[in-house]
N, CA, C and O atoms as CSV, one atom per row, in Angstrom:
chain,resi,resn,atom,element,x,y,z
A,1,UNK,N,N,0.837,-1.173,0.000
A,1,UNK,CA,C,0.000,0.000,0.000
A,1,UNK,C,C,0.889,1.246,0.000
A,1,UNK,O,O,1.916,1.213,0.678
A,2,UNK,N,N,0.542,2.490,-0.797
A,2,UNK,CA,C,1.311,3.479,-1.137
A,2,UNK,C,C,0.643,4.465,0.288
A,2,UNK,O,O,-0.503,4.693,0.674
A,3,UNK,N,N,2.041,4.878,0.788
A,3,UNK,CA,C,1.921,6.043,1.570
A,3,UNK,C,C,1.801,7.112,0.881
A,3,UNK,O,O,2.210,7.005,-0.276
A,4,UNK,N,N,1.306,8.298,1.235
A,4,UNK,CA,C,0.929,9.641,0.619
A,4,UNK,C,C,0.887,10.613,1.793
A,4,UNK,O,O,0.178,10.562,2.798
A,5,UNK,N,N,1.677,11.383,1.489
A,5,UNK,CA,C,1.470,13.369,2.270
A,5,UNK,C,C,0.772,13.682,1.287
A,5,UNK,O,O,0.957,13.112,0.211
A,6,UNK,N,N,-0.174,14.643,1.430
A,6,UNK,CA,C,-1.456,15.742,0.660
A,6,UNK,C,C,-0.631,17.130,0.570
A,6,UNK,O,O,-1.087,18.073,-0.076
A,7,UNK,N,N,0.571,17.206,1.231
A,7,UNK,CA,C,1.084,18.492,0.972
A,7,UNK,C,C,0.574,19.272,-0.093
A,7,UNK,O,O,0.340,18.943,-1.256
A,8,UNK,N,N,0.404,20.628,0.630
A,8,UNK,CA,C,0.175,22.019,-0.277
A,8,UNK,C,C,-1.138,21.214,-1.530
A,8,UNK,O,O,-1.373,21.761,-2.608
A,9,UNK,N,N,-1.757,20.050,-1.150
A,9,UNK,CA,C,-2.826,19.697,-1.742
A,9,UNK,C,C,-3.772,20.141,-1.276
A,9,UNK,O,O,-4.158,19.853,-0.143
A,10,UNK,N,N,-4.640,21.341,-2.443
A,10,UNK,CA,C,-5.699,22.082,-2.252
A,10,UNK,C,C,-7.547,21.378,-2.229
A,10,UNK,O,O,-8.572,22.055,-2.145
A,11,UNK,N,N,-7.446,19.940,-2.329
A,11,UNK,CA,C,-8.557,19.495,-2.444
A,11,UNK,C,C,-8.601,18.098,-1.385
A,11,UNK,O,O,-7.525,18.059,-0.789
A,12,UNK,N,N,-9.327,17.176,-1.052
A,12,UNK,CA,C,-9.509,16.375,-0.072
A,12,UNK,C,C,-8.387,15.258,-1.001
A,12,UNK,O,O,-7.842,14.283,-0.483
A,13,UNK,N,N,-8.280,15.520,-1.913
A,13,UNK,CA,C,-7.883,14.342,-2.853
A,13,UNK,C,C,-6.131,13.999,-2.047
A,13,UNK,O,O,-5.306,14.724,-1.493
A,14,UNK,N,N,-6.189,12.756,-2.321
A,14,UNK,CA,C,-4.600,11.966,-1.387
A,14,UNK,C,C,-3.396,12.634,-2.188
A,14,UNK,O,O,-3.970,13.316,-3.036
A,15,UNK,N,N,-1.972,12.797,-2.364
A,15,UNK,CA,C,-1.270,12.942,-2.962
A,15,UNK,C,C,-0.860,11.570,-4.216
A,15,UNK,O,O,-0.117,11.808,-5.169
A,16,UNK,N,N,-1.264,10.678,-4.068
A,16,UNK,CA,C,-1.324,9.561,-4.894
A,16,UNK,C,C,-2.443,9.288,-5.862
A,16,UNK,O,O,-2.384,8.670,-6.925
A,17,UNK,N,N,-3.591,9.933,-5.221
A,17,UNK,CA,C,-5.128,10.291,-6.495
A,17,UNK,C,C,-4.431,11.295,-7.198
A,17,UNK,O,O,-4.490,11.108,-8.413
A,18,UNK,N,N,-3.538,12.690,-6.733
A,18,UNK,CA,C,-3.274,13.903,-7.708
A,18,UNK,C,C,-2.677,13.145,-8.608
A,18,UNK,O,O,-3.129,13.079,-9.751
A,19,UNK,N,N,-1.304,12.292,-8.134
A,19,UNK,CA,C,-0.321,12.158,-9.236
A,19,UNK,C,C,-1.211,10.736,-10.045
A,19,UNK,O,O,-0.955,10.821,-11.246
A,20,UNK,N,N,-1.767,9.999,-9.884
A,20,UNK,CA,C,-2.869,9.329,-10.510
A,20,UNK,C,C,-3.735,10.524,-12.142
A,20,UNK,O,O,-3.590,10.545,-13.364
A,21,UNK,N,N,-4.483,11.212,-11.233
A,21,UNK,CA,C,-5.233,12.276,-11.822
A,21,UNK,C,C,-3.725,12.929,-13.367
A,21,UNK,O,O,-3.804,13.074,-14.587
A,22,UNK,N,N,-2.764,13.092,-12.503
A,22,UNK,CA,C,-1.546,14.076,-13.326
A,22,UNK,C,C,-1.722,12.830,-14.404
A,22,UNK,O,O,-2.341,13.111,-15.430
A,23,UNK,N,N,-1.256,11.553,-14.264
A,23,UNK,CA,C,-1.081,10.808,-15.188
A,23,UNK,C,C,-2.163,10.673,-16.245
A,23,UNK,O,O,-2.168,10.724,-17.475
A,24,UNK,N,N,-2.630,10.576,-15.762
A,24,UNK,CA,C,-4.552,10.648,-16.563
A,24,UNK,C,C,-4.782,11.589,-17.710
A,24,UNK,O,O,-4.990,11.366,-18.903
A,25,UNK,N,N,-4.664,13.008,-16.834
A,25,UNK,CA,C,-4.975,14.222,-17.557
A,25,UNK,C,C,-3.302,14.248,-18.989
A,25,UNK,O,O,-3.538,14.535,-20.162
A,26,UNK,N,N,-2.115,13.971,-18.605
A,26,UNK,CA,C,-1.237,14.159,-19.601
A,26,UNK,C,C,-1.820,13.164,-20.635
A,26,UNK,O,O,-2.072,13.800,-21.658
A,27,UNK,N,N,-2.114,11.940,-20.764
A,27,UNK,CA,C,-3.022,11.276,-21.772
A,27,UNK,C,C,-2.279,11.132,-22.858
A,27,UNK,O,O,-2.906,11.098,-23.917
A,28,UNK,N,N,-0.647,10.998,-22.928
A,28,UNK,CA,C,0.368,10.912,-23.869
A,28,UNK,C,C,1.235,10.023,-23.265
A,28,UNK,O,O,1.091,9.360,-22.238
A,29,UNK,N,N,2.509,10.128,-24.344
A,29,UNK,CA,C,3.704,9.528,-23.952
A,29,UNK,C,C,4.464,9.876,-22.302
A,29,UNK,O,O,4.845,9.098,-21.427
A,30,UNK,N,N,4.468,11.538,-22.381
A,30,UNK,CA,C,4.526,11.853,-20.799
A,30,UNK,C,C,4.103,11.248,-19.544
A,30,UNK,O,O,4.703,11.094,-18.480
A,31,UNK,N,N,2.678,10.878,-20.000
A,31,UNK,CA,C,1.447,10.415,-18.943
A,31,UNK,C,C,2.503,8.727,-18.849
A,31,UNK,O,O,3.069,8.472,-17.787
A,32,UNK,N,N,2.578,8.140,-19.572
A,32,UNK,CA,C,2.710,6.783,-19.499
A,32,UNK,C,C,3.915,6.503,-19.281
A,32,UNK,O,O,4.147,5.324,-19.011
A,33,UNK,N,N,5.302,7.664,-19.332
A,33,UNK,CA,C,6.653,7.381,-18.937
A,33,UNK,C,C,6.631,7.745,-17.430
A,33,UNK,O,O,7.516,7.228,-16.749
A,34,UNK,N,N,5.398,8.880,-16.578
A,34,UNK,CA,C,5.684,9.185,-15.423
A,34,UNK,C,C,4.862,8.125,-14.957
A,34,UNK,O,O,5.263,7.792,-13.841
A,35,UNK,N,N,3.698,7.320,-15.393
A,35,UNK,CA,C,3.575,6.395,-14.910
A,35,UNK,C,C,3.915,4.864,-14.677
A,35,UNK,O,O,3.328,3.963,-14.078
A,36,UNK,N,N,5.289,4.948,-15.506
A,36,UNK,CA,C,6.168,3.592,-15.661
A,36,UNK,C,C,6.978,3.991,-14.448
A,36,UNK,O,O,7.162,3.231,-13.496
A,37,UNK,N,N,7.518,5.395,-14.542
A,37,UNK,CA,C,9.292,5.310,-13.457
A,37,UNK,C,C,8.472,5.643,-12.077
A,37,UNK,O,O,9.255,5.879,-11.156
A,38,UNK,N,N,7.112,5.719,-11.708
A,38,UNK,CA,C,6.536,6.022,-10.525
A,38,UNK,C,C,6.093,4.324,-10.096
A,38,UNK,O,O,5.768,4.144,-8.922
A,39,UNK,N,N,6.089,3.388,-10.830
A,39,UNK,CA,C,6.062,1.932,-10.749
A,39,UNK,C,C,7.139,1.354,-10.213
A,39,UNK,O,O,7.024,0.607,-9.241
A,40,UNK,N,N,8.470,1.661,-10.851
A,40,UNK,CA,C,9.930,1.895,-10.511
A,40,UNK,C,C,10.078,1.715,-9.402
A,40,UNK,O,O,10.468,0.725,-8.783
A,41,UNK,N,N,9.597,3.215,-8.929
A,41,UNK,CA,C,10.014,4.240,-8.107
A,41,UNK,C,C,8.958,3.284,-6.708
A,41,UNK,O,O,9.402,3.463,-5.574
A,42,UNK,N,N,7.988,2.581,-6.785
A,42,UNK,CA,C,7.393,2.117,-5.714
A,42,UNK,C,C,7.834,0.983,-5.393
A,42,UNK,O,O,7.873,0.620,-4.217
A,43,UNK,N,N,8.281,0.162,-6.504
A,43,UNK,CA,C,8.743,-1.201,-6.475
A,43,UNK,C,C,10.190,-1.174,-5.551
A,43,UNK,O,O,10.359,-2.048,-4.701
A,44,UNK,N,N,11.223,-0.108,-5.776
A,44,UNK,CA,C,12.125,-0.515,-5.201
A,44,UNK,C,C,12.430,0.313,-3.685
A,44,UNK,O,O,13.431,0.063,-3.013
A,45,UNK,N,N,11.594,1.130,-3.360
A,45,UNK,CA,C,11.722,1.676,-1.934
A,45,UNK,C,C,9.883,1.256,-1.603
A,45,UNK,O,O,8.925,2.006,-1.788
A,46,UNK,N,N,9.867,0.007,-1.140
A,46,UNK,CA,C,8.404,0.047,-0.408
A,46,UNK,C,C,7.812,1.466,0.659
A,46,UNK,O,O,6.741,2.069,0.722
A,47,UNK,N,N,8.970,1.567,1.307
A,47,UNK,CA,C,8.520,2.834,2.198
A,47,UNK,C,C,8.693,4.132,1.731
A,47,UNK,O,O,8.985,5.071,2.471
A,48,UNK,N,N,8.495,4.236,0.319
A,48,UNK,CA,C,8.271,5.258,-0.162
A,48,UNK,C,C,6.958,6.288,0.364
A,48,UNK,O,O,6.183,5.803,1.188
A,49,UNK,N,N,6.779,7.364,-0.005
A,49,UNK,CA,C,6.213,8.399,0.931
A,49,UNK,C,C,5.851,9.068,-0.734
A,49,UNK,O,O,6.795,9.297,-1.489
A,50,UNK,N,N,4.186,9.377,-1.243
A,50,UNK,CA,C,4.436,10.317,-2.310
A,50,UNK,C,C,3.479,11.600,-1.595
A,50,UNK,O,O,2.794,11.539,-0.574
A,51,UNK,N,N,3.715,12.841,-2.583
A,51,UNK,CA,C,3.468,13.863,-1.714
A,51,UNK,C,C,3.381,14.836,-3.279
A,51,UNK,O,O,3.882,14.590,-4.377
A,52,UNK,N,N,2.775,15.660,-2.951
A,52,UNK,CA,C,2.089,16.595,-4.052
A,52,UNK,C,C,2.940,17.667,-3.604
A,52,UNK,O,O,3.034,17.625,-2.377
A,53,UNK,N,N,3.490,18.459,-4.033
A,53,UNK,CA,C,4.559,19.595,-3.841
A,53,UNK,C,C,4.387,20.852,-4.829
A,53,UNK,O,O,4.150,20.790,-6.036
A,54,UNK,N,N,4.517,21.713,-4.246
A,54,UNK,CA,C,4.810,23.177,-5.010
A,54,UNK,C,C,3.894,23.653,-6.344
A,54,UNK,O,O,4.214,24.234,-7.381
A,55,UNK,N,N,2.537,23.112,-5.816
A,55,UNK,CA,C,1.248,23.200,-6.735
A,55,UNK,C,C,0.972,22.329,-7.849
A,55,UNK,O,O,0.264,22.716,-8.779
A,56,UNK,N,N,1.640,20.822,-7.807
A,56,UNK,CA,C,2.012,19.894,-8.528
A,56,UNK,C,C,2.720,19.230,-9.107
A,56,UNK,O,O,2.674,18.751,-10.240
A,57,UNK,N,N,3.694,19.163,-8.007
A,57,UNK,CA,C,4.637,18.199,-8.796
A,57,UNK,C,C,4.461,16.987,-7.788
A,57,UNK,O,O,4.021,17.127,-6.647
A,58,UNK,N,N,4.803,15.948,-8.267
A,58,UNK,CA,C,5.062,14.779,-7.793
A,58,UNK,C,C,6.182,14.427,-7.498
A,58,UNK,O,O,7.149,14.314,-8.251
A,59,UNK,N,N,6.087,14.134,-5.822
A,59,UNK,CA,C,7.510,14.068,-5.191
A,59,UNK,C,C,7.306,12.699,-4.077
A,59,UNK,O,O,6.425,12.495,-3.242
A,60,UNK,N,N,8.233,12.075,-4.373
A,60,UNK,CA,C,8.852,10.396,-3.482
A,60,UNK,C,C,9.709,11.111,-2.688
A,60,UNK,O,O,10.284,12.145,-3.026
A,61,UNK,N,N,9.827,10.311,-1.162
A,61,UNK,CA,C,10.541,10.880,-0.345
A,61,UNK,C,C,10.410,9.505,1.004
A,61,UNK,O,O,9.517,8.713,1.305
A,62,UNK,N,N,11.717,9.762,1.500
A,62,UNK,CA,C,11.664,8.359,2.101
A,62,UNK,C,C,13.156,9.492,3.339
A,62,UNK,O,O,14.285,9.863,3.018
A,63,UNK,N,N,12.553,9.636,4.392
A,63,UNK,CA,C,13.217,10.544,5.606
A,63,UNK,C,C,13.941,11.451,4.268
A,63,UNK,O,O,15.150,11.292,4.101
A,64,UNK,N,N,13.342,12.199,3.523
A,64,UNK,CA,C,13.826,13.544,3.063
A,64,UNK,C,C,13.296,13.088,1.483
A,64,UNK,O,O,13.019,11.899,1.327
A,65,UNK,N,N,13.181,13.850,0.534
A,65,UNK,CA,C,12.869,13.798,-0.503
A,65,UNK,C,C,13.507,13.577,-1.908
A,65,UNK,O,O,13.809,14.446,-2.725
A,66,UNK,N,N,13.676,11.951,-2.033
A,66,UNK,CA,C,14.201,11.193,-3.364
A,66,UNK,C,C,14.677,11.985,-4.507
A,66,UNK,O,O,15.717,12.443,-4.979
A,67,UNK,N,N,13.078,11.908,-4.780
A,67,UNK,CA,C,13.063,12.895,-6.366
A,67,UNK,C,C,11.508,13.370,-6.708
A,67,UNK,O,O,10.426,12.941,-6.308
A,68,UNK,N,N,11.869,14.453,-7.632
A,68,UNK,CA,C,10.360,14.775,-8.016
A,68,UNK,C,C,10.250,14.673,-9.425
A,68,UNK,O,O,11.355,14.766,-9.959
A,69,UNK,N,N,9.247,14.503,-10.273
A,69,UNK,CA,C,8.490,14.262,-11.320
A,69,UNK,C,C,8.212,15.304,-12.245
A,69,UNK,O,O,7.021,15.583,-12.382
A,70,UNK,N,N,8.640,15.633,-12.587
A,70,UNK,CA,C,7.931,17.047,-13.128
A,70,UNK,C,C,8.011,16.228,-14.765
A,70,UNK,O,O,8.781,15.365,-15.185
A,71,UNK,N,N,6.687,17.043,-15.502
A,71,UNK,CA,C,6.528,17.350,-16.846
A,71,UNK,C,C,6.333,18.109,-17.464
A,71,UNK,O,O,5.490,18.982,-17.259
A,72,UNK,N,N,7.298,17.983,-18.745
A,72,UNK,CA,C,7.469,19.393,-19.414
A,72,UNK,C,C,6.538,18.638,-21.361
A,72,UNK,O,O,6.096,17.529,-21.663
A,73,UNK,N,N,6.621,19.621,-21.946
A,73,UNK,CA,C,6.270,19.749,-23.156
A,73,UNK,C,C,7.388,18.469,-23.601
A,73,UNK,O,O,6.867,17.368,-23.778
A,74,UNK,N,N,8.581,18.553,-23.747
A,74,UNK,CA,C,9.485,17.471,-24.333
A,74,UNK,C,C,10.078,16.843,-23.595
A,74,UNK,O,O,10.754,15.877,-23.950
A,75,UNK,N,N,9.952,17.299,-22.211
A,75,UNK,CA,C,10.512,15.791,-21.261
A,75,UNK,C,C,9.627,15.364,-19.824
A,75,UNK,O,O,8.945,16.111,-19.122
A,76,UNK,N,N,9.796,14.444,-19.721
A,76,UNK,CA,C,9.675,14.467,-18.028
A,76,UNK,C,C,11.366,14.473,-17.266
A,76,UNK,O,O,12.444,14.024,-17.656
A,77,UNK,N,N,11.055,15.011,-16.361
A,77,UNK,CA,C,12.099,15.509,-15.687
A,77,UNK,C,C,12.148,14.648,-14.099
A,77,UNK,O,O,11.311,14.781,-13.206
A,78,UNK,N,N,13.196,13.887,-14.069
A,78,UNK,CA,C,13.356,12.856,-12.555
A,78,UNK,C,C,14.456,13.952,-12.096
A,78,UNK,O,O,15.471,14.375,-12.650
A,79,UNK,N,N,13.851,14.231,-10.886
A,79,UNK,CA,C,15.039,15.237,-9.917
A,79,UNK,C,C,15.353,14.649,-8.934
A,79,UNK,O,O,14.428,14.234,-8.237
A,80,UNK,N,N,16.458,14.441,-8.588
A,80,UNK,CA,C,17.388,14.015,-7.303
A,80,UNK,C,C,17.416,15.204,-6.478
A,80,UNK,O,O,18.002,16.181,-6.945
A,81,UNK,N,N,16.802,15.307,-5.147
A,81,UNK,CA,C,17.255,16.202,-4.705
A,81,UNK,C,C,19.015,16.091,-4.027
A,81,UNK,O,O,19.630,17.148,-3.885
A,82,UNK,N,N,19.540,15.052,-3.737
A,82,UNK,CA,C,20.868,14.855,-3.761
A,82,UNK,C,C,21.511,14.129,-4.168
A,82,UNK,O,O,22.177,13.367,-3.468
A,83,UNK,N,N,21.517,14.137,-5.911
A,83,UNK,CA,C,21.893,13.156,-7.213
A,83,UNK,C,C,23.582,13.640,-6.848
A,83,UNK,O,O,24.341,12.758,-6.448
A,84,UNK,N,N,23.839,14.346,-6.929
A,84,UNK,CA,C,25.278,14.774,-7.000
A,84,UNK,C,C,26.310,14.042,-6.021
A,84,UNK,O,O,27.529,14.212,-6.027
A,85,UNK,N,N,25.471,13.063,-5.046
A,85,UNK,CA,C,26.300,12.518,-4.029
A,85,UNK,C,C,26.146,11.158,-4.092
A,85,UNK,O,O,26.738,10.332,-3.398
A,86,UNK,N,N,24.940,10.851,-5.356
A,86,UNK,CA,C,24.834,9.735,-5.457
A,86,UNK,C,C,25.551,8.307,-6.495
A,86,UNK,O,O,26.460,9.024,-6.913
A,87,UNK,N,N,25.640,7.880,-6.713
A,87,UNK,CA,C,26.743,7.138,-7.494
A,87,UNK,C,C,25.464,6.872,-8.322
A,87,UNK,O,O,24.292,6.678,-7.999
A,88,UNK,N,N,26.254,6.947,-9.761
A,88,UNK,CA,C,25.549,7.073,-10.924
A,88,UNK,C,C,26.014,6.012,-12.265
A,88,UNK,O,O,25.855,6.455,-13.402
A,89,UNK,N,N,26.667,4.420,-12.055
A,89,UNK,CA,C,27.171,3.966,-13.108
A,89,UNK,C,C,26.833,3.624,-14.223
A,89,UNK,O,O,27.622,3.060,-14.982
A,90,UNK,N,N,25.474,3.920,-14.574
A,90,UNK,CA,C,25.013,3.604,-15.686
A,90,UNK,C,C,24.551,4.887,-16.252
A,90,UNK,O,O,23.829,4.819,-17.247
A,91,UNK,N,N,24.823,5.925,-15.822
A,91,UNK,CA,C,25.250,7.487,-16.386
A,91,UNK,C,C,23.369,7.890,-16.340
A,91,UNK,O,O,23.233,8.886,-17.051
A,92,UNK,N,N,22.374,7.578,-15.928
A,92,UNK,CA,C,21.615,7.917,-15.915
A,92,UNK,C,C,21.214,9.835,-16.108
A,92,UNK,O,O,20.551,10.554,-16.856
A,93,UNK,N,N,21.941,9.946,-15.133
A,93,UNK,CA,C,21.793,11.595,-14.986
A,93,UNK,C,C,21.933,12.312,-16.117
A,93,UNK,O,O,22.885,11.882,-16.768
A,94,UNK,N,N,21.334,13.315,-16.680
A,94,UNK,CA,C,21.382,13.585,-18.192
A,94,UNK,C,C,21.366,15.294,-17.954
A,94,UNK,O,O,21.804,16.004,-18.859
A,95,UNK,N,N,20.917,15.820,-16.879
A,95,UNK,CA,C,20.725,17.412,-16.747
A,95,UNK,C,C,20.857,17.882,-15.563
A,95,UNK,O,O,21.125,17.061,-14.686
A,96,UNK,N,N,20.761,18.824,-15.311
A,96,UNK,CA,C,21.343,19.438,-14.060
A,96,UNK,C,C,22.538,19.196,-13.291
A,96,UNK,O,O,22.618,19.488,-12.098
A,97,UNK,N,N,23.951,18.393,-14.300
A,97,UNK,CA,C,24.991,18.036,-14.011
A,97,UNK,C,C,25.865,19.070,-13.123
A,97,UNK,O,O,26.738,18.703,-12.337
A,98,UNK,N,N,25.461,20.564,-13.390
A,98,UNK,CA,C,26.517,21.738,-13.108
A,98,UNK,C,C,26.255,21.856,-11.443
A,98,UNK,O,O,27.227,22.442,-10.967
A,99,UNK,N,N,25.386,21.542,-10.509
A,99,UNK,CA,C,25.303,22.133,-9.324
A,99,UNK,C,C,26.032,20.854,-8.770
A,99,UNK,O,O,26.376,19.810,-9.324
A,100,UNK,N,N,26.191,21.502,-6.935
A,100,UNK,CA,C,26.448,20.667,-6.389
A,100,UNK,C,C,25.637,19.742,-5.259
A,100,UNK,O,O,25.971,19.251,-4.181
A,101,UNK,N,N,24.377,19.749,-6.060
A,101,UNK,CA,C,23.418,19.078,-5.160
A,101,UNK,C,C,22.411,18.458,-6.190
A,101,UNK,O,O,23.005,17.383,-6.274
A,102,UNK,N,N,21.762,18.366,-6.708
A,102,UNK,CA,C,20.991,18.019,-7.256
A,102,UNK,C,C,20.997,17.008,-8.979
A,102,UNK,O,O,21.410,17.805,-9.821
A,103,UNK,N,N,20.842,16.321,-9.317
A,103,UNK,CA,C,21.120,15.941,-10.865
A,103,UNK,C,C,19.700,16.008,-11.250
A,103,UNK,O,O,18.774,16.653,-10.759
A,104,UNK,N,N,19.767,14.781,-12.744
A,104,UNK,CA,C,18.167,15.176,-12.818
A,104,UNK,C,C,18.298,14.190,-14.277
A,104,UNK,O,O,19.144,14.409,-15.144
A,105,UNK,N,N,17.545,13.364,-14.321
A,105,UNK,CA,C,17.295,12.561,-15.708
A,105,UNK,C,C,15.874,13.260,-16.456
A,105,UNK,O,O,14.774,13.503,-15.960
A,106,UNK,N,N,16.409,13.473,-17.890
A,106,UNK,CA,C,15.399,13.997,-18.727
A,106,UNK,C,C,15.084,12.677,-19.246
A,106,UNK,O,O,15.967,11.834,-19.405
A,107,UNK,N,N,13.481,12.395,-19.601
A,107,UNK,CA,C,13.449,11.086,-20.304
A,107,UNK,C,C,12.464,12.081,-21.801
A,107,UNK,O,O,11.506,12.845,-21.687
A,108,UNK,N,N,12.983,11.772,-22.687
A,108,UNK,CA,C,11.895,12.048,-23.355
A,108,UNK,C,C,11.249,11.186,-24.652
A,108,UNK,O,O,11.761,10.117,-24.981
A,109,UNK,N,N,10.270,11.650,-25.246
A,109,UNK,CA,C,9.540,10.962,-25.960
A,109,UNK,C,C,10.437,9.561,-26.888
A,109,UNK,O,O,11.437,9.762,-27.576
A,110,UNK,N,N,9.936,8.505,-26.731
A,110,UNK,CA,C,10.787,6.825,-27.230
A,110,UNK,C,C,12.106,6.663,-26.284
A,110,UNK,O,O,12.627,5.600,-26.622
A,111,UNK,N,N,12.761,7.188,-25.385
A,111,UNK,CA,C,13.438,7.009,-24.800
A,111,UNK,C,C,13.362,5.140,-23.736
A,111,UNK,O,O,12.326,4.646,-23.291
A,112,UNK,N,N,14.352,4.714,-23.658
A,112,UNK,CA,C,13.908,3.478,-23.087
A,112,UNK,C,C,14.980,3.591,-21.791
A,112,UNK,O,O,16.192,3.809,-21.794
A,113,UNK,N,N,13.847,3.306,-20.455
A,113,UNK,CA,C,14.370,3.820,-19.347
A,113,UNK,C,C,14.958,2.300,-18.660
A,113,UNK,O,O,14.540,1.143,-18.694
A,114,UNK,N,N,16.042,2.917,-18.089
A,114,UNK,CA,C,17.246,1.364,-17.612
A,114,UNK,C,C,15.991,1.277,-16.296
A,114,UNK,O,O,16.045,2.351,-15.697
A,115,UNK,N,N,15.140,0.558,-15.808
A,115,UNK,CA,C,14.780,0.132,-14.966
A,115,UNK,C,C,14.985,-0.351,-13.602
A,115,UNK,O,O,14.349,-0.273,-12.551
A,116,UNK,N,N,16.334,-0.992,-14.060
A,116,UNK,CA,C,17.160,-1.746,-12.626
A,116,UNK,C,C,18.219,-0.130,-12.260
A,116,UNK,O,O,18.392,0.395,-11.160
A,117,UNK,N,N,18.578,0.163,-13.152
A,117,UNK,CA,C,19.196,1.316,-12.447
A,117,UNK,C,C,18.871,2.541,-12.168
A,117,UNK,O,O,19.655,3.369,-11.702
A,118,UNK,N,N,17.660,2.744,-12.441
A,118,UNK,CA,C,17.110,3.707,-12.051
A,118,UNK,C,C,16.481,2.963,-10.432
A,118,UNK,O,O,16.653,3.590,-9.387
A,119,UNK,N,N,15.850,1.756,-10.437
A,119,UNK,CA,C,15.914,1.667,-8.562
A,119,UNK,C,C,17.063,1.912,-8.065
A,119,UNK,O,O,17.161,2.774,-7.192
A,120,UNK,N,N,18.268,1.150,-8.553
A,120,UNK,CA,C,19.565,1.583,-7.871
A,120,UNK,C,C,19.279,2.832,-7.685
A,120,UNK,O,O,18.973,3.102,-6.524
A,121,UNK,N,N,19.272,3.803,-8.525
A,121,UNK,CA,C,19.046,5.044,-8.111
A,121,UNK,C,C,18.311,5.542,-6.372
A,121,UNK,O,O,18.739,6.133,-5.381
A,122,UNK,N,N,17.065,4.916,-6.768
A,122,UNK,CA,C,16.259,5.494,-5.604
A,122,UNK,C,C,16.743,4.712,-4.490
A,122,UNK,O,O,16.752,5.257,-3.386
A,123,UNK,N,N,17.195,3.380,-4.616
A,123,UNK,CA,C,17.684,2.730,-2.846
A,123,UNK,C,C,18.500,3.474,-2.182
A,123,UNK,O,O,18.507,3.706,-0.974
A,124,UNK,N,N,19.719,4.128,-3.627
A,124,UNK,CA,C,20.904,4.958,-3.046
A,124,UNK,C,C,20.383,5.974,-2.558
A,124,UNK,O,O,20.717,6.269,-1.410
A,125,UNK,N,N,19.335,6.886,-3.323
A,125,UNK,CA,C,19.181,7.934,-2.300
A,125,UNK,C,C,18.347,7.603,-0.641
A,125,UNK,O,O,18.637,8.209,0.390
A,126,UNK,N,N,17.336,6.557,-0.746
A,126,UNK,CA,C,16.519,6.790,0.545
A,126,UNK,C,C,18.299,5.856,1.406
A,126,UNK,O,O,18.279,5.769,2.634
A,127,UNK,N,N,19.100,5.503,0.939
A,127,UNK,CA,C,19.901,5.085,1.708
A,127,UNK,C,C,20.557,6.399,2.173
A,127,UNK,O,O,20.679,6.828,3.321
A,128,UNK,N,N,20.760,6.674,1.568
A,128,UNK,CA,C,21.594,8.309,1.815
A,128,UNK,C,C,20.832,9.269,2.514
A,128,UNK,O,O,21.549,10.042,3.149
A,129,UNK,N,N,19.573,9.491,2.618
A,129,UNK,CA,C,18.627,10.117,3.268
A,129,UNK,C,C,18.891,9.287,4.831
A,129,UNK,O,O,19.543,9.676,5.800
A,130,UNK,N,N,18.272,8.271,4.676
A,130,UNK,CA,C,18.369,7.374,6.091
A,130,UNK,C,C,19.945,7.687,6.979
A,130,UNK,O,O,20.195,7.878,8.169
A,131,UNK,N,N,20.836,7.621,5.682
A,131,UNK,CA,C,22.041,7.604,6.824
A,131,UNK,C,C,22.364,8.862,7.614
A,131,UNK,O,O,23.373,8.976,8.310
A,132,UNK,N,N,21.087,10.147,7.395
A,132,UNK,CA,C,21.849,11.641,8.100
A,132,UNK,C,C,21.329,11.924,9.137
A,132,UNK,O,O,21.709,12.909,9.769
């Protein structure tokens, strides 16, 4: 069963009906890539936490916050909030390389997403979250 914060959620609706609803309403390739890596994204941290953020975005968070979801016109956008500390061997990270906190995988339209390493991804961060 998926945990959910309603954060900054303006209606009775759970943070897991919004990002449900988000998937729905995009009704494209977008809709169906944020609803593959949010499958991902549940499968490999059970105690995942999702949470509606900053008037809609979709954000996983497991003792601090994984990554968020965002969709754009030509990508969806996976944000690490601390990708930069995270070990990355299958080069996933594709944008937001320049700071020192954050990375960020663009997936966009036919793109085929590494699956197993993108959980690697998320264990490393709720591991990295857990360890502070």
């Amino acid at each position: 069963m998926k945990k959910t914060a309603g954060s900054e959620a303006t209606s009775s609706a759970t943070a897991s009906q919004l990002i449900d609803q988000r998937i729905q309403e995009l009704g494209d390739w977008r809709g169906e890539t944020l609803a593959q890596v949010r499958k991902l994204i549940l499968e490999a941290d059970p105690d995942v936490v999702e949470e509606w953020k900053w008037r809609g975005v979709p954000t996983w968070s497991h003792a601090g916050i994984l990554c968020t979801g965002e969709t754009y016109k030509r990508a969806v956008k996976l944000t690490f909030a601390k990708g930069a500390s995270l070990p990355d061997p299958k080069k996933l990270f594709n944008a937001s390389l320049d700071g020192n906190t954050r990375r960020a995988i663009d997936i966009h339209e036919g793109d085929r997403i590494d699956g197993k390493a993108l959980q690697a991804l998320i264990r490393a961060a709720a591991a990295l979250n857990l360890s502070k």
